[in-house]
Amino acid sequence: MEYLNAFLCGGLLCVVGQLLVDRTNLTPAKILVCYVTTGVILGGLGLYQPLVDWAGAGATVPLTGFGNLLAKGVRKAVAQDGFLGIFTGGATAAAGGIAAAIFFAFLAGLMAKSKPKR
């Protein structure tokens, strides 16, 4: 059942994104920013966690999950460090994912063969 819930939630988020691309004048970059912002807002209000509990990876893997991760990191850092946590919490919480993205992008760059522009 967990797989079905993850598929339904992640699939629904993708369908909404695709509909926004197809039916509006929003660029994909603007839609991605809206997804992260929505995740931050819902995470900050505590409304995203029930969705994570129900859908698991279907809610944490998409960009809304990244926004939720940032909000959770800020909340935790503010509780520990006070005002300074506003600036450090999100980066601390997402550091592992960001480091992995940089590492795997580097590996992909090493395996790719560059070609000069024509």
mmCIF file of N, CA and C in Angstrom:
data_model
loop_
_atom_site.group_PDB
_atom_site.id
_atom_site.type_symbol
_atom_site.label_atom_id
_atom_site.label_comp_id
_atom_site.label_asym_id
_atom_site.label_seq_id
_atom_site.Cartn_x
_atom_site.Cartn_y
_atom_site.Cartn_z
ATOM 1 N N MET A 1 0.820 -1.192 0.000
ATOM 2 C CA MET A 1 0.000 0.000 0.000
ATOM 3 C C MET A 1 0.870 1.266 0.000
ATOM 4 N N GLU A 2 2.050 1.164 0.642
ATOM 5 C CA GLU A 2 2.944 2.322 0.678
ATOM 6 C C GLU A 2 3.361 2.743 -0.725
ATOM 7 N N TYR A 3 3.635 1.758 -1.574
ATOM 8 C CA TYR A 3 4.046 2.058 -2.947
ATOM 9 C C TYR A 3 2.929 2.743 -3.723
ATOM 10 N N LEU A 4 1.710 2.284 -3.514
ATOM 11 C CA LEU A 4 0.571 2.893 -4.201
ATOM 12 C C LEU A 4 0.375 4.329 -3.750
ATOM 13 N N ASN A 5 0.462 4.576 -2.451
ATOM 14 C CA ASN A 5 0.317 5.939 -1.933
ATOM 15 C C ASN A 5 1.416 6.853 -2.474
ATOM 16 N N ALA A 6 2.645 6.358 -2.503
ATOM 17 C CA ALA A 6 3.759 7.151 -3.029
ATOM 18 C C ALA A 6 3.540 7.457 -4.504
ATOM 19 N N PHE A 7 3.099 6.452 -5.252
ATOM 20 C CA PHE A 7 2.846 6.644 -6.681
ATOM 21 C C PHE A 7 1.733 7.658 -6.903
ATOM 22 N N LEU A 8 0.655 7.565 -6.132
ATOM 23 C CA LEU A 8 -0.464 8.486 -6.306
ATOM 24 C C LEU A 8 -0.072 9.923 -5.981
ATOM 25 N N CYS A 9 0.636 10.113 -4.880
ATOM 26 C CA CYS A 9 1.030 11.470 -4.477
ATOM 27 C C CYS A 9 2.046 12.054 -5.446
ATOM 28 N N GLY A 10 3.112 11.316 -5.738
ATOM 29 C CA GLY A 10 4.124 11.811 -6.664
ATOM 30 C C GLY A 10 3.556 12.017 -8.054
ATOM 31 N N GLY A 11 2.712 11.095 -8.484
ATOM 32 C CA GLY A 11 2.077 11.231 -9.794
ATOM 33 C C GLY A 11 1.165 12.434 -9.870
ATOM 34 N N LEU A 12 0.420 12.684 -8.808
ATOM 35 C CA LEU A 12 -0.466 13.851 -8.794
ATOM 36 C C LEU A 12 0.326 15.154 -8.850
ATOM 37 N N LEU A 13 1.425 15.208 -8.120
ATOM 38 C CA LEU A 13 2.273 16.405 -8.178
ATOM 39 C C LEU A 13 2.831 16.610 -9.583
ATOM 40 N N CYS A 14 3.206 15.532 -10.247
ATOM 41 C CA CYS A 14 3.720 15.629 -11.618
ATOM 42 C C CYS A 14 2.626 16.041 -12.591
ATOM 43 N N VAL A 15 1.422 15.511 -12.413
ATOM 44 C CA VAL A 15 0.307 15.874 -13.295
ATOM 45 C C VAL A 15 -0.011 17.354 -13.155
ATOM 46 N N VAL A 16 -0.040 17.857 -11.931
ATOM 47 C CA VAL A 16 -0.302 19.284 -11.718
ATOM 48 C C VAL A 16 0.775 20.123 -12.394
ATOM 49 N N GLY A 17 2.030 19.728 -12.238
ATOM 50 C CA GLY A 17 3.116 20.456 -12.894
ATOM 51 C C GLY A 17 2.986 20.434 -14.407
ATOM 52 N N GLN A 18 2.648 19.286 -14.964
ATOM 53 C CA GLN A 18 2.501 19.189 -16.415
ATOM 54 C C GLN A 18 1.321 20.019 -16.908
ATOM 55 N N LEU A 19 0.227 20.028 -16.152
ATOM 56 C CA LEU A 19 -0.910 20.864 -16.532
ATOM 57 C C LEU A 19 -0.548 22.345 -16.493
ATOM 58 N N LEU A 20 0.248 22.734 -15.508
ATOM 59 C CA LEU A 20 0.684 24.127 -15.442
ATOM 60 C C LEU A 20 1.567 24.481 -16.637
ATOM 61 N N VAL A 21 2.424 23.562 -17.055
ATOM 62 C CA VAL A 21 3.269 23.806 -18.229
ATOM 63 C C VAL A 21 2.410 23.920 -19.482
ATOM 64 N N ASP A 22 1.445 23.011 -19.623
ATOM 65 C CA ASP A 22 0.641 22.954 -20.843
ATOM 66 C C ASP A 22 -0.410 24.054 -20.934
ATOM 67 N N ARG A 23 -1.002 24.425 -19.824
ATOM 68 C CA ARG A 23 -2.178 25.301 -19.855
ATOM 69 C C ARG A 23 -1.922 26.754 -19.462
ATOM 70 N N THR A 24 -0.739 27.040 -18.961
ATOM 71 C CA THR A 24 -0.444 28.418 -18.548
ATOM 72 C C THR A 24 0.793 28.914 -19.281
ATOM 73 N N ASN A 25 1.094 30.167 -19.091
ATOM 74 C CA ASN A 25 2.301 30.758 -19.667
ATOM 75 C C ASN A 25 3.484 30.694 -18.710
ATOM 76 N N LEU A 26 3.331 29.939 -17.621
ATOM 77 C CA LEU A 26 4.426 29.815 -16.664
ATOM 78 C C LEU A 26 5.546 28.979 -17.258
ATOM 79 N N THR A 27 6.763 29.409 -17.025
ATOM 80 C CA THR A 27 7.915 28.631 -17.472
ATOM 81 C C THR A 27 8.163 27.501 -16.470
ATOM 82 N N PRO A 28 8.833 26.441 -16.899
ATOM 83 C CA PRO A 28 9.144 25.367 -15.950
ATOM 84 C C PRO A 28 9.921 25.852 -14.725
ATOM 85 N N ALA A 29 10.802 26.810 -14.911
ATOM 86 C CA ALA A 29 11.567 27.335 -13.769
ATOM 87 C C ALA A 29 10.644 27.991 -12.751
ATOM 88 N N LYS A 30 9.661 28.746 -13.212
ATOM 89 C CA LYS A 30 8.714 29.388 -12.288
ATOM 90 C C LYS A 30 7.873 28.345 -11.563
ATOM 91 N N ILE A 31 7.500 27.295 -12.270
ATOM 92 C CA ILE A 31 6.711 26.239 -11.644
ATOM 93 C C ILE A 31 7.535 25.528 -10.574
ATOM 94 N N LEU A 32 8.806 25.277 -10.849
ATOM 95 C CA LEU A 32 9.670 24.634 -9.861
ATOM 96 C C LEU A 32 9.831 25.499 -8.619
ATOM 97 N N VAL A 33 9.982 26.799 -8.818
ATOM 98 C CA VAL A 33 10.089 27.713 -7.679
ATOM 99 C C VAL A 33 8.783 27.710 -6.886
ATOM 100 N N CYS A 34 7.655 27.670 -7.582
ATOM 101 C CA CYS A 34 6.360 27.613 -6.895
ATOM 102 C C CYS A 34 6.232 26.330 -6.076
ATOM 103 N N TYR A 35 6.722 25.208 -6.611
ATOM 104 C CA TYR A 35 6.667 23.946 -5.873
ATOM 105 C C TYR A 35 7.512 24.013 -4.604
ATOM 106 N N VAL A 36 8.724 24.529 -4.706
ATOM 107 C CA VAL A 36 9.577 24.631 -3.517
ATOM 108 C C VAL A 36 8.950 25.584 -2.502
ATOM 109 N N THR A 37 8.445 26.718 -2.974
ATOM 110 C CA THR A 37 7.819 27.693 -2.072
ATOM 111 C C THR A 37 6.589 27.101 -1.393
ATOM 112 N N THR A 38 5.796 26.364 -2.154
ATOM 113 C CA THR A 38 4.619 25.712 -1.573
ATOM 114 C C THR A 38 5.040 24.718 -0.493
ATOM 115 N N GLY A 39 6.090 23.959 -0.749
ATOM 116 C CA GLY A 39 6.591 23.028 0.253
ATOM 117 C C GLY A 39 7.081 23.720 1.507
ATOM 118 N N VAL A 40 7.745 24.869 1.335
ATOM 119 C CA VAL A 40 8.221 25.631 2.499
ATOM 120 C C VAL A 40 7.035 26.140 3.313
ATOM 121 N N ILE A 41 6.043 26.700 2.635
ATOM 122 C CA ILE A 41 4.880 27.262 3.340
ATOM 123 C C ILE A 41 4.111 26.162 4.058
ATOM 124 N N LEU A 42 3.805 25.070 3.340
ATOM 125 C CA LEU A 42 3.056 23.977 3.967
ATOM 126 C C LEU A 42 3.860 23.321 5.081
ATOM 127 N N GLY A 43 5.170 23.182 4.888
ATOM 128 C CA GLY A 43 6.022 22.623 5.936
ATOM 129 C C GLY A 43 6.109 23.535 7.146
ATOM 130 N N GLY A 44 6.221 24.836 6.903
ATOM 131 C CA GLY A 44 6.287 25.791 8.004
ATOM 132 C C GLY A 44 5.009 25.826 8.827
ATOM 133 N N LEU A 45 3.888 25.599 8.172
ATOM 134 C CA LEU A 45 2.597 25.583 8.868
ATOM 135 C C LEU A 45 2.283 24.221 9.479
ATOM 136 N N GLY A 46 3.135 23.232 9.206
ATOM 137 C CA GLY A 46 2.904 21.892 9.738
ATOM 138 C C GLY A 46 1.877 21.089 8.957
ATOM 139 N N LEU A 47 1.504 21.544 7.775
ATOM 140 C CA LEU A 47 0.488 20.861 6.984
ATOM 141 C C LEU A 47 1.069 19.817 6.037
ATOM 142 N N TYR A 48 2.356 19.833 5.817
ATOM 143 C CA TYR A 48 2.973 18.898 4.871
ATOM 144 C C TYR A 48 3.304 17.556 5.518
ATOM 145 N N GLN A 49 3.544 17.533 6.812
ATOM 146 C CA GLN A 49 3.945 16.299 7.494
ATOM 147 C C GLN A 49 2.885 15.201 7.400
ATOM 148 N N PRO A 50 1.591 15.503 7.522
ATOM 149 C CA PRO A 50 0.608 14.423 7.331
ATOM 150 C C PRO A 50 0.675 13.798 5.930
ATOM 151 N N LEU A 51 0.979 14.610 4.917
ATOM 152 C CA LEU A 51 1.125 14.078 3.573
ATOM 153 C C LEU A 51 2.363 13.182 3.484
ATOM 154 N N VAL A 52 3.443 13.582 4.137
ATOM 155 C CA VAL A 52 4.659 12.758 4.166
ATOM 156 C C VAL A 52 4.377 11.435 4.884
ATOM 157 N N ASP A 53 3.636 11.486 5.972
ATOM 158 C CA ASP A 53 3.307 10.272 6.709
ATOM 159 C C ASP A 53 2.478 9.321 5.856
ATOM 160 N N TRP A 54 1.602 9.851 5.013
ATOM 161 C CA TRP A 54 0.740 9.021 4.179
ATOM 162 C C TRP A 54 1.464 8.527 2.926
ATOM 163 N N ALA A 55 2.186 9.435 2.244
ATOM 164 C CA ALA A 55 2.746 9.107 0.926
ATOM 165 C C ALA A 55 4.214 8.722 0.960
ATOM 166 N N GLY A 56 4.920 8.978 2.018
ATOM 167 C CA GLY A 56 6.335 8.623 2.094
ATOM 168 C C GLY A 56 7.147 9.323 1.018
ATOM 169 N N ALA A 57 7.867 8.536 0.208
ATOM 170 C CA ALA A 57 8.743 9.098 -0.822
ATOM 171 C C ALA A 57 7.974 9.858 -1.891
ATOM 172 N N GLY A 58 6.697 9.562 -2.067
ATOM 173 C CA GLY A 58 5.889 10.301 -3.034
ATOM 174 C C GLY A 58 5.723 11.757 -2.655
ATOM 175 N N ALA A 59 5.945 12.080 -1.386
ATOM 176 C CA ALA A 59 5.859 13.468 -0.926
ATOM 177 C C ALA A 59 7.218 14.072 -0.631
ATOM 178 N N THR A 60 8.216 13.244 -0.316
ATOM 179 C CA THR A 60 9.519 13.807 0.054
ATOM 180 C C THR A 60 10.463 13.963 -1.127
ATOM 181 N N VAL A 61 10.300 13.171 -2.179
ATOM 182 C CA VAL A 61 11.207 13.244 -3.321
ATOM 183 C C VAL A 61 10.941 14.452 -4.222
ATOM 184 N N PRO A 62 9.682 14.803 -4.524
ATOM 185 C CA PRO A 62 9.453 15.981 -5.389
ATOM 186 C C PRO A 62 9.939 17.277 -4.735
ATOM 187 N N LEU A 63 9.936 18.337 -5.498
ATOM 188 C CA LEU A 63 10.447 19.619 -5.001
ATOM 189 C C LEU A 63 9.662 20.169 -3.822
ATOM 190 N N THR A 64 8.404 19.817 -3.696
ATOM 191 C CA THR A 64 7.657 20.243 -2.510
ATOM 192 C C THR A 64 8.278 19.626 -1.263
ATOM 193 N N GLY A 65 8.789 18.419 -1.383
ATOM 194 C CA GLY A 65 9.481 17.780 -0.264
ATOM 195 C C GLY A 65 10.773 18.494 0.089
ATOM 196 N N PHE A 66 11.473 19.023 -0.925
ATOM 197 C CA PHE A 66 12.683 19.808 -0.661
ATOM 198 C C PHE A 66 12.328 21.074 0.121
ATOM 199 N N GLY A 67 11.241 21.721 -0.271
ATOM 200 C CA GLY A 67 10.790 22.905 0.469
ATOM 201 C C GLY A 67 10.429 22.559 1.901
ATOM 202 N N ASN A 68 9.767 21.426 2.093
ATOM 203 C CA ASN A 68 9.425 20.981 3.437
ATOM 204 C C ASN A 68 10.681 20.719 4.253
ATOM 205 N N LEU A 69 11.694 20.107 3.622
ATOM 206 C CA LEU A 69 12.968 19.856 4.304
ATOM 207 C C LEU A 69 13.618 21.168 4.760
ATOM 208 N N LEU A 70 13.581 22.171 3.901
ATOM 209 C CA LEU A 70 14.138 23.480 4.276
ATOM 210 C C LEU A 70 13.398 24.066 5.475
ATOM 211 N N ALA A 71 12.068 23.984 5.448
ATOM 212 C CA ALA A 71 11.275 24.531 6.555
ATOM 213 C C ALA A 71 11.560 23.793 7.861
ATOM 214 N N LYS A 72 11.658 22.459 7.802
ATOM 215 C CA LYS A 72 11.966 21.688 9.006
ATOM 216 C C LYS A 72 13.350 22.043 9.542
ATOM 217 N N GLY A 73 14.314 22.220 8.637
ATOM 218 C CA GLY A 73 15.666 22.586 9.066
ATOM 219 C C GLY A 73 15.708 23.940 9.741
ATOM 220 N N VAL A 74 14.971 24.894 9.195
ATOM 221 C CA VAL A 74 14.931 26.235 9.794
ATOM 222 C C VAL A 74 14.267 26.170 11.162
ATOM 223 N N ARG A 75 13.150 25.452 11.252
ATOM 224 C CA ARG A 75 12.446 25.338 12.534
ATOM 225 C C ARG A 75 13.354 24.737 13.603
ATOM 226 N N LYS A 76 14.078 23.678 13.238
ATOM 227 C CA LYS A 76 14.977 23.021 14.194
ATOM 228 C C LYS A 76 16.128 23.938 14.585
ATOM 229 N N ALA A 77 16.728 24.616 13.610
ATOM 230 C CA ALA A 77 17.860 25.500 13.905
ATOM 231 C C ALA A 77 17.445 26.709 14.736
ATOM 232 N N VAL A 78 16.257 27.225 14.492
ATOM 233 C CA VAL A 78 15.779 28.359 15.295
ATOM 234 C C VAL A 78 15.575 27.921 16.743
ATOM 235 N N ALA A 79 15.063 26.701 16.940
ATOM 236 C CA ALA A 79 14.877 26.200 18.299
ATOM 237 C C ALA A 79 16.214 26.022 19.015
ATOM 238 N N GLN A 80 17.271 25.644 18.271
ATOM 239 C CA GLN A 80 18.571 25.424 18.889
ATOM 240 C C GLN A 80 19.423 26.687 18.978
ATOM 241 N N ASP A 81 19.454 27.476 17.888
ATOM 242 C CA ASP A 81 20.392 28.584 17.792
ATOM 243 C C ASP A 81 19.749 29.961 17.843
ATOM 244 N N GLY A 82 18.441 30.013 17.879
ATOM 245 C CA GLY A 82 17.765 31.303 17.893
ATOM 246 C C GLY A 82 17.716 31.936 16.513
ATOM 247 N N PHE A 83 17.834 33.251 16.469
ATOM 248 C CA PHE A 83 17.669 34.016 15.238
ATOM 249 C C PHE A 83 18.624 33.580 14.129
ATOM 250 N N LEU A 84 19.834 33.212 14.469
ATOM 251 C CA LEU A 84 20.826 32.795 13.476
ATOM 252 C C LEU A 84 20.366 31.545 12.725
ATOM 253 N N GLY A 85 19.534 30.731 13.353
ATOM 254 C CA GLY A 85 19.034 29.518 12.724
ATOM 255 C C GLY A 85 18.199 29.776 11.488
ATOM 256 N N ILE A 86 17.635 30.973 11.360
ATOM 257 C CA ILE A 86 16.870 31.328 10.169
ATOM 258 C C ILE A 86 17.758 31.235 8.937
ATOM 259 N N PHE A 87 19.003 31.622 9.075
ATOM 260 C CA PHE A 87 19.921 31.671 7.943
ATOM 261 C C PHE A 87 20.676 30.361 7.722
ATOM 262 N N THR A 88 20.849 29.564 8.768
ATOM 263 C CA THR A 88 21.665 28.357 8.644
ATOM 264 C C THR A 88 20.859 27.064 8.577
ATOM 265 N N GLY A 89 19.660 27.063 9.066
ATOM 266 C CA GLY A 89 18.886 25.830 9.195
ATOM 267 C C GLY A 89 18.587 25.123 7.892
ATOM 268 N N GLY A 90 18.143 25.871 6.885
ATOM 269 C CA GLY A 90 17.803 25.249 5.606
ATOM 270 C C GLY A 90 18.999 24.624 4.932
ATOM 271 N N ALA A 91 20.115 25.331 4.919
ATOM 272 C CA ALA A 91 21.323 24.803 4.283
ATOM 273 C C ALA A 91 21.863 23.592 5.033
ATOM 274 N N THR A 92 21.775 23.615 6.348
ATOM 275 C CA THR A 92 22.252 22.482 7.144
ATOM 276 C C THR A 92 21.397 21.248 6.887
ATOM 277 N N ALA A 93 20.083 21.434 6.831
ATOM 278 C CA ALA A 93 19.183 20.300 6.624
ATOM 279 C C ALA A 93 19.350 19.689 5.243
ATOM 280 N N ALA A 94 19.617 20.501 4.253
ATOM 281 C CA ALA A 94 19.701 20.021 2.870
ATOM 282 C C ALA A 94 21.129 19.727 2.424
ATOM 283 N N ALA A 95 22.093 19.857 3.323
ATOM 284 C CA ALA A 95 23.505 19.726 2.933
ATOM 285 C C ALA A 95 23.818 18.364 2.311
ATOM 286 N N GLY A 96 23.286 17.298 2.849
ATOM 287 C CA GLY A 96 23.568 15.970 2.313
ATOM 288 C C GLY A 96 23.070 15.815 0.883
ATOM 289 N N GLY A 97 21.843 16.249 0.626
ATOM 290 C CA GLY A 97 21.287 16.158 -0.724
ATOM 291 C C GLY A 97 22.012 17.047 -1.712
ATOM 292 N N ILE A 98 22.374 18.233 -1.281
ATOM 293 C CA ILE A 98 23.089 19.151 -2.160
ATOM 294 C C ILE A 98 24.480 18.598 -2.485
ATOM 295 N N ALA A 99 25.160 18.063 -1.469
ATOM 296 C CA ALA A 99 26.491 17.480 -1.696
ATOM 297 C C ALA A 99 26.399 16.290 -2.647
ATOM 298 N N ALA A 100 25.379 15.444 -2.487
ATOM 299 C CA ALA A 100 25.209 14.296 -3.381
ATOM 300 C C ALA A 100 24.946 14.759 -4.811
ATOM 301 N N ALA A 101 24.131 15.795 -4.977
ATOM 302 C CA ALA A 101 23.841 16.310 -6.319
ATOM 303 C C ALA A 101 25.105 16.834 -6.983
ATOM 304 N N ILE A 102 25.931 17.541 -6.234
ATOM 305 C CA ILE A 102 27.180 18.059 -6.796
ATOM 306 C C ILE A 102 28.117 16.911 -7.158
ATOM 307 N N PHE A 103 28.220 15.924 -6.283
ATOM 308 C CA PHE A 103 29.109 14.786 -6.529
ATOM 309 C C PHE A 103 28.691 14.009 -7.776
ATOM 310 N N PHE A 104 27.410 13.690 -7.888
ATOM 311 C CA PHE A 104 26.957 12.904 -9.037
ATOM 312 C C PHE A 104 26.981 13.719 -10.324
ATOM 313 N N ALA A 105 26.786 15.021 -10.234
ATOM 314 C CA ALA A 105 26.938 15.871 -11.422
ATOM 315 C C ALA A 105 28.394 15.881 -11.869
ATOM 316 N N PHE A 106 29.312 15.891 -10.918
ATOM 317 C CA PHE A 106 30.732 15.826 -11.251
ATOM 318 C C PHE A 106 31.069 14.501 -11.937
ATOM 319 N N LEU A 107 30.548 13.394 -11.396
ATOM 320 C CA LEU A 107 30.783 12.092 -12.017
ATOM 321 C C LEU A 107 30.211 12.041 -13.430
ATOM 322 N N ALA A 108 29.017 12.578 -13.607
ATOM 323 C CA ALA A 108 28.416 12.607 -14.944
ATOM 324 C C ALA A 108 29.260 13.449 -15.887
ATOM 325 N N GLY A 109 29.801 14.537 -15.386
ATOM 326 C CA GLY A 109 30.671 15.379 -16.200
ATOM 327 C C GLY A 109 31.954 14.677 -16.607
ATOM 328 N N LEU A 110 32.474 13.838 -15.720
ATOM 329 C CA LEU A 110 33.675 13.085 -16.063
ATOM 330 C C LEU A 110 33.393 12.033 -17.137
ATOM 331 N N MET A 111 32.204 11.458 -17.111
ATOM 332 C CA MET A 111 31.863 10.402 -18.078
ATOM 333 C C MET A 111 31.399 10.953 -19.419
ATOM 334 N N ALA A 112 30.954 12.196 -19.444
ATOM 335 C CA ALA A 112 30.447 12.784 -20.674
ATOM 336 C C ALA A 112 31.617 13.262 -21.536
ATOM 337 N N LYS A 113 31.410 13.236 -22.811
ATOM 338 C CA LYS A 113 32.429 13.715 -23.743
ATOM 339 C C LYS A 113 31.973 15.059 -24.273
ATOM 340 N N SER A 114 32.744 16.087 -23.999
ATOM 341 C CA SER A 114 32.348 17.429 -24.440
ATOM 342 C C SER A 114 32.631 17.622 -25.922
ATOM 343 N N LYS A 115 31.819 18.448 -26.517
ATOM 344 C CA LYS A 115 31.976 18.775 -27.938
ATOM 345 C C LYS A 115 32.005 20.290 -28.075
ATOM 346 N N PRO A 116 32.824 20.806 -28.974
ATOM 347 C CA PRO A 116 32.834 22.262 -29.168
ATOM 348 C C PRO A 116 31.532 22.738 -29.808
ATOM 349 N N LYS A 117 31.126 23.961 -29.460
ATOM 350 C CA LYS A 117 29.935 24.557 -30.082
ATOM 351 C C LYS A 117 30.228 24.905 -31.523
ATOM 352 N N ARG A 118 29.243 24.794 -32.356
ATOM 353 C CA ARG A 118 29.427 25.144 -33.773
ATOM 354 C C ARG A 118 28.750 26.416 -34.103
#
